[in-house]
């Protein structure tokens, strides 16, 4: 089993920055990819970014150049640095870990972007 806990969400002004943290515990041996999705009110959950076990990163077009995904040295922590935040970035952000046909999810952290 893998457990994920997100933190770092909050209220930020448009143009500002936030860093989300995903702390992972449990058996990581099967995990090959970790990433972030988000879901805004009234919208479907959408993929944001992912990082593979060998460090390759991928981003949705909507966040490319503004968001950066990274891992801690212990590889049990994944970060999402969000810069130049826009109103449309407001959502609940969910961390996930995937491998061997399974995906584990955290409970999410709220990001609110104000004017």
N, CA, C and O atoms as CSV, one atom per row, in Angstrom:
chain,resi,resn,atom,element,x,y,z
A,1,UNK,N,N,0.822,-1.191,0.000
A,1,UNK,CA,C,0.000,0.000,0.000
A,1,UNK,C,C,0.862,1.249,0.000
A,1,UNK,O,O,1.955,1.270,0.566
A,2,UNK,N,N,0.356,2.283,-0.640
A,2,UNK,CA,C,1.030,3.567,-0.724
A,2,UNK,C,C,0.068,4.628,-0.220
A,2,UNK,O,O,-1.100,4.653,-0.609
A,3,UNK,N,N,0.556,5.496,0.637
A,3,UNK,CA,C,-0.260,6.583,1.146
A,3,UNK,C,C,0.355,7.903,0.717
A,3,UNK,O,O,1.574,8.075,0.749
A,4,UNK,N,N,-0.495,8.827,0.317
A,4,UNK,CA,C,-0.035,10.126,-0.140
A,4,UNK,C,C,-0.785,11.228,0.603
A,4,UNK,O,O,-2.002,11.161,0.771
A,5,UNK,N,N,-0.052,12.229,1.037
A,5,UNK,CA,C,-0.650,13.360,1.738
A,5,UNK,C,C,-0.127,14.644,1.106
A,5,UNK,O,O,1.079,14.883,1.057
A,6,UNK,N,N,-1.054,15.460,0.625
A,6,UNK,CA,C,-0.690,16.731,0.017
A,6,UNK,C,C,-0.726,17.847,1.053
A,6,UNK,O,O,-1.471,17.785,2.032
A,7,UNK,N,N,0.082,18.854,0.822
A,7,UNK,CA,C,0.066,20.052,1.655
A,7,UNK,C,C,0.568,21.219,0.826
A,7,UNK,O,O,1.101,21.047,-0.270
A,8,UNK,N,N,0.384,22.417,1.378
A,8,UNK,CA,C,0.920,23.604,0.715
A,8,UNK,C,C,-0.095,24.433,-0.032
A,8,UNK,O,O,0.233,25.509,-0.531
A,9,UNK,N,N,-1.320,23.956,-0.118
A,9,UNK,CA,C,-2.334,24.749,-0.782
A,9,UNK,C,C,-2.707,25.966,0.041
A,9,UNK,O,O,-2.312,26.094,1.200
A,10,UNK,N,N,-3.467,26.851,-0.565
A,10,UNK,CA,C,-3.896,28.044,0.158
A,10,UNK,C,C,-4.388,29.104,-0.794
A,10,UNK,O,O,-4.694,28.843,-1.958
A,11,UNK,N,N,-4.456,30.306,-0.263
A,11,UNK,CA,C,-4.927,31.466,-1.025
A,11,UNK,C,C,-3.727,32.264,-1.509
A,11,UNK,O,O,-2.828,32.580,-0.729
A,12,UNK,N,N,-3.714,32.584,-2.781
A,12,UNK,CA,C,-2.628,33.357,-3.355
A,12,UNK,C,C,-3.206,34.337,-4.365
A,12,UNK,O,O,-4.223,34.057,-4.999
A,13,UNK,N,N,-2.563,35.468,-4.510
A,13,UNK,CA,C,-3.004,36.445,-5.499
A,13,UNK,C,C,-2.570,35.996,-6.894
A,13,UNK,O,O,-1.569,35.299,-7.063
A,14,UNK,N,N,-3.341,36.411,-7.866
A,14,UNK,CA,C,-2.974,36.135,-9.254
A,14,UNK,C,C,-1.568,36.699,-9.514
A,14,UNK,O,O,-1.243,37.819,-9.119
A,15,UNK,N,N,-0.768,35.901,-10.179
A,15,UNK,CA,C,0.622,36.269,-10.422
A,15,UNK,C,C,1.586,35.760,-9.371
A,15,UNK,O,O,2.802,35.817,-9.555
A,16,UNK,N,N,1.049,35.263,-8.272
A,16,UNK,CA,C,1.885,34.780,-7.181
A,16,UNK,C,C,2.303,33.331,-7.357
A,16,UNK,O,O,2.079,32.717,-8.400
A,17,UNK,N,N,2.922,32.799,-6.299
A,17,UNK,CA,C,3.475,31.444,-6.348
A,17,UNK,C,C,3.038,30.647,-5.132
A,17,UNK,O,O,2.759,31.196,-4.066
A,18,UNK,N,N,2.988,29.344,-5.322
A,18,UNK,CA,C,2.767,28.386,-4.242
A,18,UNK,C,C,3.599,27.153,-4.544
A,18,UNK,O,O,3.870,26.841,-5.704
A,19,UNK,N,N,4.001,26.458,-3.494
A,19,UNK,CA,C,4.652,25.166,-3.685
A,19,UNK,C,C,3.852,24.098,-2.951
A,19,UNK,O,O,3.682,24.153,-1.733
A,20,UNK,N,N,3.374,23.145,-3.702
A,20,UNK,CA,C,2.662,22.009,-3.128
A,20,UNK,C,C,3.645,20.883,-2.838
A,20,UNK,O,O,4.613,20.663,-3.567
A,21,UNK,N,N,3.362,20.182,-1.752
A,21,UNK,CA,C,4.191,19.054,-1.352
A,21,UNK,C,C,3.330,17.805,-1.254
A,21,UNK,O,O,2.212,17.851,-0.740
A,22,UNK,N,N,3.849,16.702,-1.743
A,22,UNK,CA,C,3.191,15.404,-1.620
A,22,UNK,C,C,4.144,14.472,-0.881
A,22,UNK,O,O,5.213,14.129,-1.384
A,23,UNK,N,N,3.744,14.076,0.305
A,23,UNK,CA,C,4.555,13.168,1.115
A,23,UNK,C,C,4.025,11.759,0.939
A,23,UNK,O,O,2.836,11.501,1.126
A,24,UNK,N,N,4.904,10.866,0.585
A,24,UNK,CA,C,4.515,9.497,0.241
A,24,UNK,C,C,5.098,8.525,1.263
A,24,UNK,O,O,6.254,8.646,1.668
A,25,UNK,N,N,4.280,7.566,1.668
A,25,UNK,CA,C,4.762,6.515,2.565
A,25,UNK,C,C,4.250,5.173,2.072
A,25,UNK,O,O,3.342,5.100,1.244
A,26,UNK,N,N,4.851,4.113,2.599
A,26,UNK,CA,C,4.463,2.782,2.171
A,26,UNK,C,C,5.452,2.210,1.181
A,26,UNK,O,O,6.545,2.740,0.986
A,27,UNK,N,N,5.049,1.124,0.565
A,27,UNK,CA,C,5.929,0.419,-0.352
A,27,UNK,C,C,6.006,1.152,-1.689
A,27,UNK,O,O,5.015,1.266,-2.411
A,28,UNK,N,N,7.183,1.637,-1.998
A,28,UNK,CA,C,7.373,2.420,-3.222
A,28,UNK,C,C,7.987,1.599,-4.347
A,28,UNK,O,O,8.216,2.126,-5.436
A,29,UNK,N,N,8.255,0.332,-4.108
A,29,UNK,CA,C,9.012,-0.458,-5.077
A,29,UNK,C,C,8.308,-0.588,-6.421
A,29,UNK,O,O,8.966,-0.751,-7.448
A,30,UNK,N,N,6.973,-0.518,-6.427
A,30,UNK,CA,C,6.229,-0.687,-7.678
A,30,UNK,C,C,5.928,0.631,-8.375
A,30,UNK,O,O,5.391,0.635,-9.483
A,31,UNK,N,N,6.265,1.742,-7.748
A,31,UNK,CA,C,5.896,3.052,-8.285
A,31,UNK,C,C,6.891,3.490,-9.356
A,31,UNK,O,O,8.100,3.510,-9.126
A,32,UNK,N,N,6.361,3.843,-10.535
A,32,UNK,CA,C,7.215,4.300,-11.631
A,32,UNK,C,C,6.977,5.761,-11.994
A,32,UNK,O,O,7.822,6.404,-12.618
A,33,UNK,N,N,5.827,6.270,-11.598
A,33,UNK,CA,C,5.483,7.647,-11.953
A,33,UNK,C,C,4.737,8.304,-10.803
A,33,UNK,O,O,3.903,7.682,-10.145
A,34,UNK,N,N,5.052,9.563,-10.575
A,34,UNK,CA,C,4.290,10.348,-9.615
A,34,UNK,C,C,3.902,11.660,-10.271
A,34,UNK,O,O,4.612,12.170,-11.138
A,35,UNK,N,N,2.782,12.194,-9.855
A,35,UNK,CA,C,2.354,13.413,-10.508
A,35,UNK,C,C,1.234,14.116,-9.783
A,35,UNK,O,O,0.881,13.794,-8.648
A,36,UNK,N,N,0.692,15.086,-10.484
A,36,UNK,CA,C,-0.378,15.912,-9.941
A,36,UNK,C,C,-1.505,16.041,-10.966
A,36,UNK,O,O,-1.264,16.225,-12.159
A,37,UNK,N,N,-2.727,15.941,-10.477
A,37,UNK,CA,C,-3.917,16.299,-11.227
A,37,UNK,C,C,-4.620,17.410,-10.475
A,37,UNK,O,O,-4.267,17.699,-9.331
A,38,UNK,N,N,-5.591,18.028,-11.084
A,38,UNK,CA,C,-6.386,19.034,-10.398
A,38,UNK,C,C,-7.821,18.985,-10.886
A,38,UNK,O,O,-8.121,18.515,-11.983
A,39,UNK,N,N,-8.697,19.489,-10.026
A,39,UNK,CA,C,-10.105,19.537,-10.384
A,39,UNK,C,C,-10.701,20.840,-9.888
A,39,UNK,O,O,-10.722,21.113,-8.688
A,40,UNK,N,N,-11.181,21.633,-10.820
A,40,UNK,CA,C,-11.854,22.885,-10.498
A,40,UNK,C,C,-13.346,22.626,-10.342
A,40,UNK,O,O,-13.857,21.639,-10.870
A,41,UNK,N,N,-14.047,23.490,-9.632
A,41,UNK,CA,C,-15.482,23.301,-9.445
A,41,UNK,C,C,-16.213,23.201,-10.781
A,41,UNK,O,O,-16.021,24.037,-11.663
A,42,UNK,N,N,-17.046,22.181,-10.925
A,42,UNK,CA,C,-17.838,22.027,-12.130
A,42,UNK,C,C,-17.077,21.496,-13.318
A,42,UNK,O,O,-17.629,21.397,-14.414
A,43,UNK,N,N,-15.811,21.149,-13.121
A,43,UNK,CA,C,-14.997,20.646,-14.229
A,43,UNK,C,C,-14.470,19.257,-13.911
A,43,UNK,O,O,-14.426,18.841,-12.754
A,44,UNK,N,N,-14.073,18.551,-14.956
A,44,UNK,CA,C,-13.493,17.239,-14.768
A,44,UNK,C,C,-12.057,17.367,-14.263
A,44,UNK,O,O,-11.388,18.380,-14.465
A,45,UNK,N,N,-11.611,16.301,-13.598
A,45,UNK,CA,C,-10.229,16.289,-13.131
A,45,UNK,C,C,-9.304,16.267,-14.341
A,45,UNK,O,O,-9.545,15.531,-15.297
A,46,UNK,N,N,-8.257,17.065,-14.301
A,46,UNK,CA,C,-7.326,17.118,-15.405
A,46,UNK,C,C,-5.898,16.886,-14.907
A,46,UNK,O,O,-5.527,17.273,-13.798
A,47,UNK,N,N,-5.129,16.251,-15.755
A,47,UNK,CA,C,-3.739,15.988,-15.452
A,47,UNK,C,C,-2.933,17.284,-15.554
A,47,UNK,O,O,-3.184,18.108,-16.434
A,48,UNK,N,N,-1.960,17.462,-14.648
A,48,UNK,CA,C,-1.163,18.684,-14.602
A,48,UNK,C,C,0.305,18.403,-14.947
A,48,UNK,O,O,0.878,19.034,-15.835
A,49,UNK,N,N,0.899,17.447,-14.230
A,49,UNK,CA,C,2.329,17.183,-14.428
A,49,UNK,C,C,2.666,15.809,-13.856
A,49,UNK,O,O,1.955,15.292,-12.994
A,50,UNK,N,N,3.763,15.222,-14.347
A,50,UNK,CA,C,4.238,13.968,-13.777
A,50,UNK,C,C,5.747,13.904,-13.881
A,50,UNK,O,O,6.371,14.587,-14.692
A,51,UNK,N,N,6.314,13.057,-13.031
A,51,UNK,CA,C,7.749,12.820,-13.034
A,51,UNK,C,C,7.964,11.316,-12.943
A,51,UNK,O,O,7.334,10.640,-12.130
A,52,UNK,N,N,8.846,10.801,-13.772
A,52,UNK,CA,C,9.082,9.365,-13.798
A,52,UNK,C,C,10.190,8.989,-12.816
A,52,UNK,O,O,10.865,9.854,-12.258
A,53,UNK,N,N,10.360,7.700,-12.619
A,53,UNK,CA,C,11.353,7.232,-11.660
A,53,UNK,C,C,12.773,7.607,-12.081
A,53,UNK,O,O,13.668,7.677,-11.239
A,54,UNK,N,N,12.984,7.848,-13.365
A,54,UNK,CA,C,14.318,8.261,-13.811
A,54,UNK,C,C,14.422,9.769,-13.997
A,54,UNK,O,O,15.382,10.268,-14.584
A,55,UNK,N,N,13.426,10.488,-13.492
A,55,UNK,CA,C,13.518,11.932,-13.426
A,55,UNK,C,C,12.978,12.725,-14.604
A,55,UNK,O,O,13.081,13.951,-14.626
A,56,UNK,N,N,12.406,12.041,-15.579
A,56,UNK,CA,C,11.838,12.785,-16.697
A,56,UNK,C,C,10.543,13.463,-16.252
A,56,UNK,O,O,9.769,12.896,-15.481
A,57,UNK,N,N,10.317,14.671,-16.741
A,57,UNK,CA,C,9.142,15.443,-16.364
A,57,UNK,C,C,8.290,15.774,-17.587
A,57,UNK,O,O,8.792,15.940,-18.699
A,58,UNK,N,N,7.000,15.863,-17.342
A,58,UNK,CA,C,6.038,16.161,-18.390
A,58,UNK,C,C,4.990,17.097,-17.816
A,58,UNK,O,O,4.639,17.013,-16.640
A,59,UNK,N,N,4.489,18.003,-18.674
A,59,UNK,CA,C,3.541,19.014,-18.216
A,59,UNK,C,C,2.390,19.163,-19.191
A,59,UNK,O,O,2.543,18.984,-20.400
A,60,UNK,N,N,1.222,19.496,-18.631
A,60,UNK,CA,C,0.116,19.902,-19.475
A,60,UNK,C,C,0.459,21.240,-20.115
A,60,UNK,O,O,1.177,22.051,-19.531
A,61,UNK,N,N,-0.055,21.464,-21.313
A,61,UNK,CA,C,0.242,22.715,-22.020
A,61,UNK,C,C,-0.182,23.933,-21.211
A,61,UNK,O,O,0.456,24.983,-21.280
A,62,UNK,N,N,-1.248,23.792,-20.452
A,62,UNK,CA,C,-1.790,24.932,-19.706
A,62,UNK,C,C,-0.870,25.410,-18.588
A,62,UNK,O,O,-1.013,26.536,-18.110
A,63,UNK,N,N,0.072,24.570,-18.167
A,63,UNK,CA,C,0.956,24.955,-17.064
A,63,UNK,C,C,2.423,24.986,-17.467
A,63,UNK,O,O,3.270,25.392,-16.672
A,64,UNK,N,N,2.732,24.571,-18.667
A,64,UNK,CA,C,4.117,24.493,-19.117
A,64,UNK,C,C,4.762,25.863,-19.039
A,64,UNK,O,O,4.197,26.858,-19.493
A,65,UNK,N,N,5.954,25.903,-18.456
A,65,UNK,CA,C,6.667,27.164,-18.297
A,65,UNK,C,C,6.331,27.899,-17.022
A,65,UNK,O,O,7.024,28.852,-16.665
A,66,UNK,N,N,5.281,27.484,-16.319
A,66,UNK,CA,C,4.889,28.133,-15.062
A,66,UNK,C,C,5.008,27.192,-13.868
A,66,UNK,O,O,5.312,27.634,-12.760
A,67,UNK,N,N,4.775,25.919,-14.081
A,67,UNK,CA,C,4.824,24.926,-13.003
A,67,UNK,C,C,6.067,24.054,-13.175
A,67,UNK,O,O,6.514,23.782,-14.290
A,68,UNK,N,N,6.605,23.626,-12.040
A,68,UNK,CA,C,7.763,22.730,-12.060
A,68,UNK,C,C,7.537,21.594,-11.075
A,68,UNK,O,O,7.278,21.827,-9.894
A,69,UNK,N,N,7.637,20.364,-11.566
A,69,UNK,CA,C,7.517,19.201,-10.689
A,69,UNK,C,C,8.920,18.684,-10.376
A,69,UNK,O,O,9.801,18.675,-11.235
A,70,UNK,N,N,9.104,18.256,-9.134
A,70,UNK,CA,C,10.406,17.743,-8.730
A,70,UNK,C,C,10.225,16.747,-7.586
A,70,UNK,O,O,9.150,16.627,-7.000
A,71,UNK,N,N,11.315,16.038,-7.291
A,71,UNK,CA,C,11.287,15.075,-6.187
A,71,UNK,C,C,12.324,15.447,-5.154
A,71,UNK,O,O,13.350,16.052,-5.467
A,72,UNK,N,N,12.041,15.071,-3.907
A,72,UNK,CA,C,13.032,15.227,-2.877
A,72,UNK,C,C,14.133,14.193,-3.038
A,72,UNK,O,O,13.984,13.220,-3.778
A,73,UNK,N,N,15.231,14.412,-2.343
A,73,UNK,CA,C,16.365,13.496,-2.466
A,73,UNK,C,C,16.018,12.082,-2.024
A,73,UNK,O,O,16.571,11.107,-2.532
A,74,UNK,N,N,15.096,11.983,-1.072
A,74,UNK,CA,C,14.709,10.656,-0.595
A,74,UNK,C,C,13.688,9.994,-1.508
A,74,UNK,O,O,13.320,8.838,-1.300
A,75,UNK,N,N,13.230,10.725,-2.517
A,75,UNK,CA,C,12.255,10.245,-3.506
A,75,UNK,C,C,10.920,9.872,-2.874
A,75,UNK,O,O,10.085,9.256,-3.536
A,76,UNK,N,N,10.701,10.222,-1.638
A,76,UNK,CA,C,9.407,10.017,-0.997
A,76,UNK,C,C,8.593,11.296,-0.929
A,76,UNK,O,O,7.520,11.328,-0.326
A,77,UNK,N,N,9.106,12.343,-1.546
A,77,UNK,CA,C,8.411,13.620,-1.569
A,77,UNK,C,C,8.409,14.148,-2.991
A,77,UNK,O,O,9.426,14.110,-3.684
A,78,UNK,N,N,7.276,14.633,-3.408
A,78,UNK,CA,C,7.155,15.244,-4.733
A,78,UNK,C,C,6.627,16.654,-4.546
A,78,UNK,O,O,5.709,16.889,-3.760
A,79,UNK,N,N,7.210,17.576,-5.265
A,79,UNK,CA,C,6.826,18.980,-5.155
A,79,UNK,C,C,6.209,19.462,-6.468
A,79,UNK,O,O,6.510,18.952,-7.547
A,80,UNK,N,N,5.352,20.442,-6.341
A,80,UNK,CA,C,4.855,21.152,-7.511
A,80,UNK,C,C,5.006,22.642,-7.228
A,80,UNK,O,O,4.230,23.227,-6.473
A,81,UNK,N,N,6.007,23.239,-7.841
A,81,UNK,CA,C,6.217,24.677,-7.727
A,81,UNK,C,C,5.351,25.362,-8.771
A,81,UNK,O,O,5.475,25.100,-9.967
A,82,UNK,N,N,4.482,26.233,-8.308
A,82,UNK,CA,C,3.547,26.904,-9.203
A,82,UNK,C,C,3.825,28.398,-9.181
A,82,UNK,O,O,3.676,29.048,-8.147
A,83,UNK,N,N,4.219,28.931,-10.301
A,83,UNK,CA,C,4.513,30.357,-10.432
A,83,UNK,C,C,3.545,31.003,-11.415
A,83,UNK,O,O,2.881,30.324,-12.199
A,84,UNK,N,N,3.482,32.309,-11.356
A,84,UNK,CA,C,2.610,33.070,-12.264
A,84,UNK,C,C,1.197,32.490,-12.271
A,84,UNK,O,O,0.622,32.243,-13.331
A,85,UNK,N,N,0.654,32.278,-11.093
A,85,UNK,CA,C,-0.655,31.650,-10.988
A,85,UNK,C,C,-1.745,32.517,-11.592
A,85,UNK,O,O,-1.729,33.743,-11.485
A,86,UNK,N,N,-2.676,31.853,-12.221
A,86,UNK,CA,C,-3.808,32.514,-12.862
A,86,UNK,C,C,-5.097,32.082,-12.164
A,86,UNK,O,O,-5.122,31.089,-11.438
A,87,UNK,N,N,-6.156,32.840,-12.396
A,87,UNK,CA,C,-7.434,32.484,-11.797
A,87,UNK,C,C,-7.865,31.079,-12.207
A,87,UNK,O,O,-8.455,30.343,-11.416
A,88,UNK,N,N,-7.569,30.726,-13.429
A,88,UNK,CA,C,-7.989,29.410,-13.923
A,88,UNK,C,C,-7.184,28.254,-13.327
A,88,UNK,O,O,-7.496,27.090,-13.576
A,89,UNK,N,N,-6.159,28.564,-12.549
A,89,UNK,CA,C,-5.413,27.507,-11.867
A,89,UNK,C,C,-6.083,27.074,-10.563
A,89,UNK,O,O,-5.717,26.048,-9.990
A,90,UNK,N,N,-7.050,27.840,-10.098
A,90,UNK,CA,C,-7.727,27.512,-8.843
A,90,UNK,C,C,-8.412,26.155,-8.958
A,90,UNK,O,O,-9.177,25.911,-9.890
A,91,UNK,N,N,-8.129,25.287,-8.010
A,91,UNK,CA,C,-8.661,23.930,-8.058
A,91,UNK,C,C,-8.213,23.187,-6.809
A,91,UNK,O,O,-7.417,23.691,-6.017
A,92,UNK,N,N,-8.736,21.986,-6.651
A,92,UNK,CA,C,-8.169,21.055,-5.683
A,92,UNK,C,C,-7.105,20.254,-6.426
A,92,UNK,O,O,-7.378,19.662,-7.470
A,93,UNK,N,N,-5.902,20.242,-5.885
A,93,UNK,CA,C,-4.785,19.538,-6.507
A,93,UNK,C,C,-4.582,18.204,-5.799
A,93,UNK,O,O,-4.503,18.135,-4.572
A,94,UNK,N,N,-4.501,17.155,-6.598
A,94,UNK,CA,C,-4.336,15.795,-6.093
A,94,UNK,C,C,-3.000,15.226,-6.543
A,94,UNK,O,O,-2.627,15.321,-7.712
A,95,UNK,N,N,-2.304,14.645,-5.609
A,95,UNK,CA,C,-1.067,13.940,-5.919
A,95,UNK,C,C,-1.398,12.479,-6.213
A,95,UNK,O,O,-2.321,11.917,-5.623
A,96,UNK,N,N,-0.646,11.867,-7.121
A,96,UNK,CA,C,-0.852,10.446,-7.389
A,96,UNK,C,C,0.482,9.741,-7.564
A,96,UNK,O,O,1.500,10.349,-7.892
A,97,UNK,N,N,0.437,8.443,-7.333
A,97,UNK,CA,C,1.589,7.576,-7.560
A,97,UNK,C,C,1.092,6.361,-8.324
A,97,UNK,O,O,0.085,5.761,-7.949
A,98,UNK,N,N,1.780,5.999,-9.378
A,98,UNK,CA,C,1.298,4.929,-10.247
A,98,UNK,C,C,2.404,3.957,-10.596
A,98,UNK,O,O,3.575,4.322,-10.691
A,99,UNK,N,N,2.001,2.696,-10.787
A,99,UNK,CA,C,2.923,1.660,-11.208
A,99,UNK,C,C,2.253,0.311,-11.170
A,99,UNK,O,O,1.370,0.075,-10.346
A,100,UNK,N,N,2.668,-0.591,-12.067
A,100,UNK,CA,C,2.132,-1.955,-12.134
A,100,UNK,C,C,0.614,-1.963,-12.192
A,100,UNK,O,O,-0.030,-2.794,-11.552
A,101,UNK,N,N,0.041,-1.039,-12.959
A,101,UNK,CA,C,-1.401,-1.029,-13.171
A,101,UNK,C,C,-2.221,-0.432,-12.052
A,101,UNK,O,O,-3.450,-0.420,-12.129
A,102,UNK,N,N,-1.574,0.064,-11.014
A,102,UNK,CA,C,-2.297,0.653,-9.890
A,102,UNK,C,C,-1.970,2.139,-9.776
A,102,UNK,O,O,-0.865,2.577,-10.094
A,103,UNK,N,N,-2.949,2.895,-9.319
A,103,UNK,CA,C,-2.752,4.314,-9.051
A,103,UNK,C,C,-3.271,4.631,-7.664
A,103,UNK,O,O,-4.392,4.272,-7.303
A,104,UNK,N,N,-2.447,5.302,-6.902
A,104,UNK,CA,C,-2.810,5.725,-5.555
A,104,UNK,C,C,-2.974,7.244,-5.555
A,104,UNK,O,O,-2.246,7.966,-6.237
A,105,UNK,N,N,-3.946,7.707,-4.775
A,105,UNK,CA,C,-4.268,9.132,-4.748
A,105,UNK,C,C,-4.225,9.682,-3.330
A,105,UNK,O,O,-4.512,8.985,-2.357
A,106,UNK,N,N,-3.859,10.943,-3.248
A,106,UNK,CA,C,-4.023,11.657,-2.000
A,106,UNK,C,C,-5.406,12.262,-1.937
A,106,UNK,O,O,-6.205,12.099,-2.859
A,107,UNK,N,N,-5.692,12.960,-0.851
A,107,UNK,CA,C,-7.020,13.536,-0.662
A,107,UNK,C,C,-7.149,14.937,-1.234
A,107,UNK,O,O,-8.254,15.472,-1.323
A,108,UNK,N,N,-6.056,15.522,-1.613
A,108,UNK,CA,C,-6.119,16.806,-2.266
A,108,UNK,C,C,-5.818,17.987,-1.364
A,108,UNK,O,O,-5.953,17.914,-0.142
A,109,UNK,N,N,-5.408,19.071,-1.993
A,109,UNK,CA,C,-5.182,20.331,-1.291
A,109,UNK,C,C,-5.729,21.453,-2.156
A,109,UNK,O,O,-5.527,21.480,-3.370
A,110,UNK,N,N,-6.422,22.376,-1.511
A,110,UNK,CA,C,-7.122,23.431,-2.237
A,110,UNK,C,C,-6.181,24.580,-2.576
A,110,UNK,O,O,-5.415,25.043,-1.731
A,111,UNK,N,N,-6.249,25.027,-3.810
A,111,UNK,CA,C,-5.533,26.230,-4.242
A,111,UNK,C,C,-6.571,27.241,-4.709
A,111,UNK,O,O,-7.382,26.958,-5.591
A,112,UNK,N,N,-6.532,28.413,-4.108
A,112,UNK,CA,C,-7.455,29.484,-4.457
A,112,UNK,C,C,-6.641,30.666,-4.952
A,112,UNK,O,O,-5.654,31.054,-4.326
A,113,UNK,N,N,-7.051,31.230,-6.062
A,113,UNK,CA,C,-6.327,32.354,-6.662
A,113,UNK,C,C,-7.246,33.573,-6.646
A,113,UNK,O,O,-8.338,33.542,-7.213
A,114,UNK,N,N,-6.804,34.629,-6.004
A,114,UNK,CA,C,-7.621,35.835,-5.879
A,114,UNK,C,C,-7.120,36.927,-6.820
A,114,UNK,O,O,-6.020,36.857,-7.368
A,115,UNK,N,N,-7.958,37.922,-6.981
A,115,UNK,CA,C,-7.584,39.045,-7.858
A,115,UNK,C,C,-6.596,39.966,-7.175
A,115,UNK,O,O,-6.173,40.962,-7.761
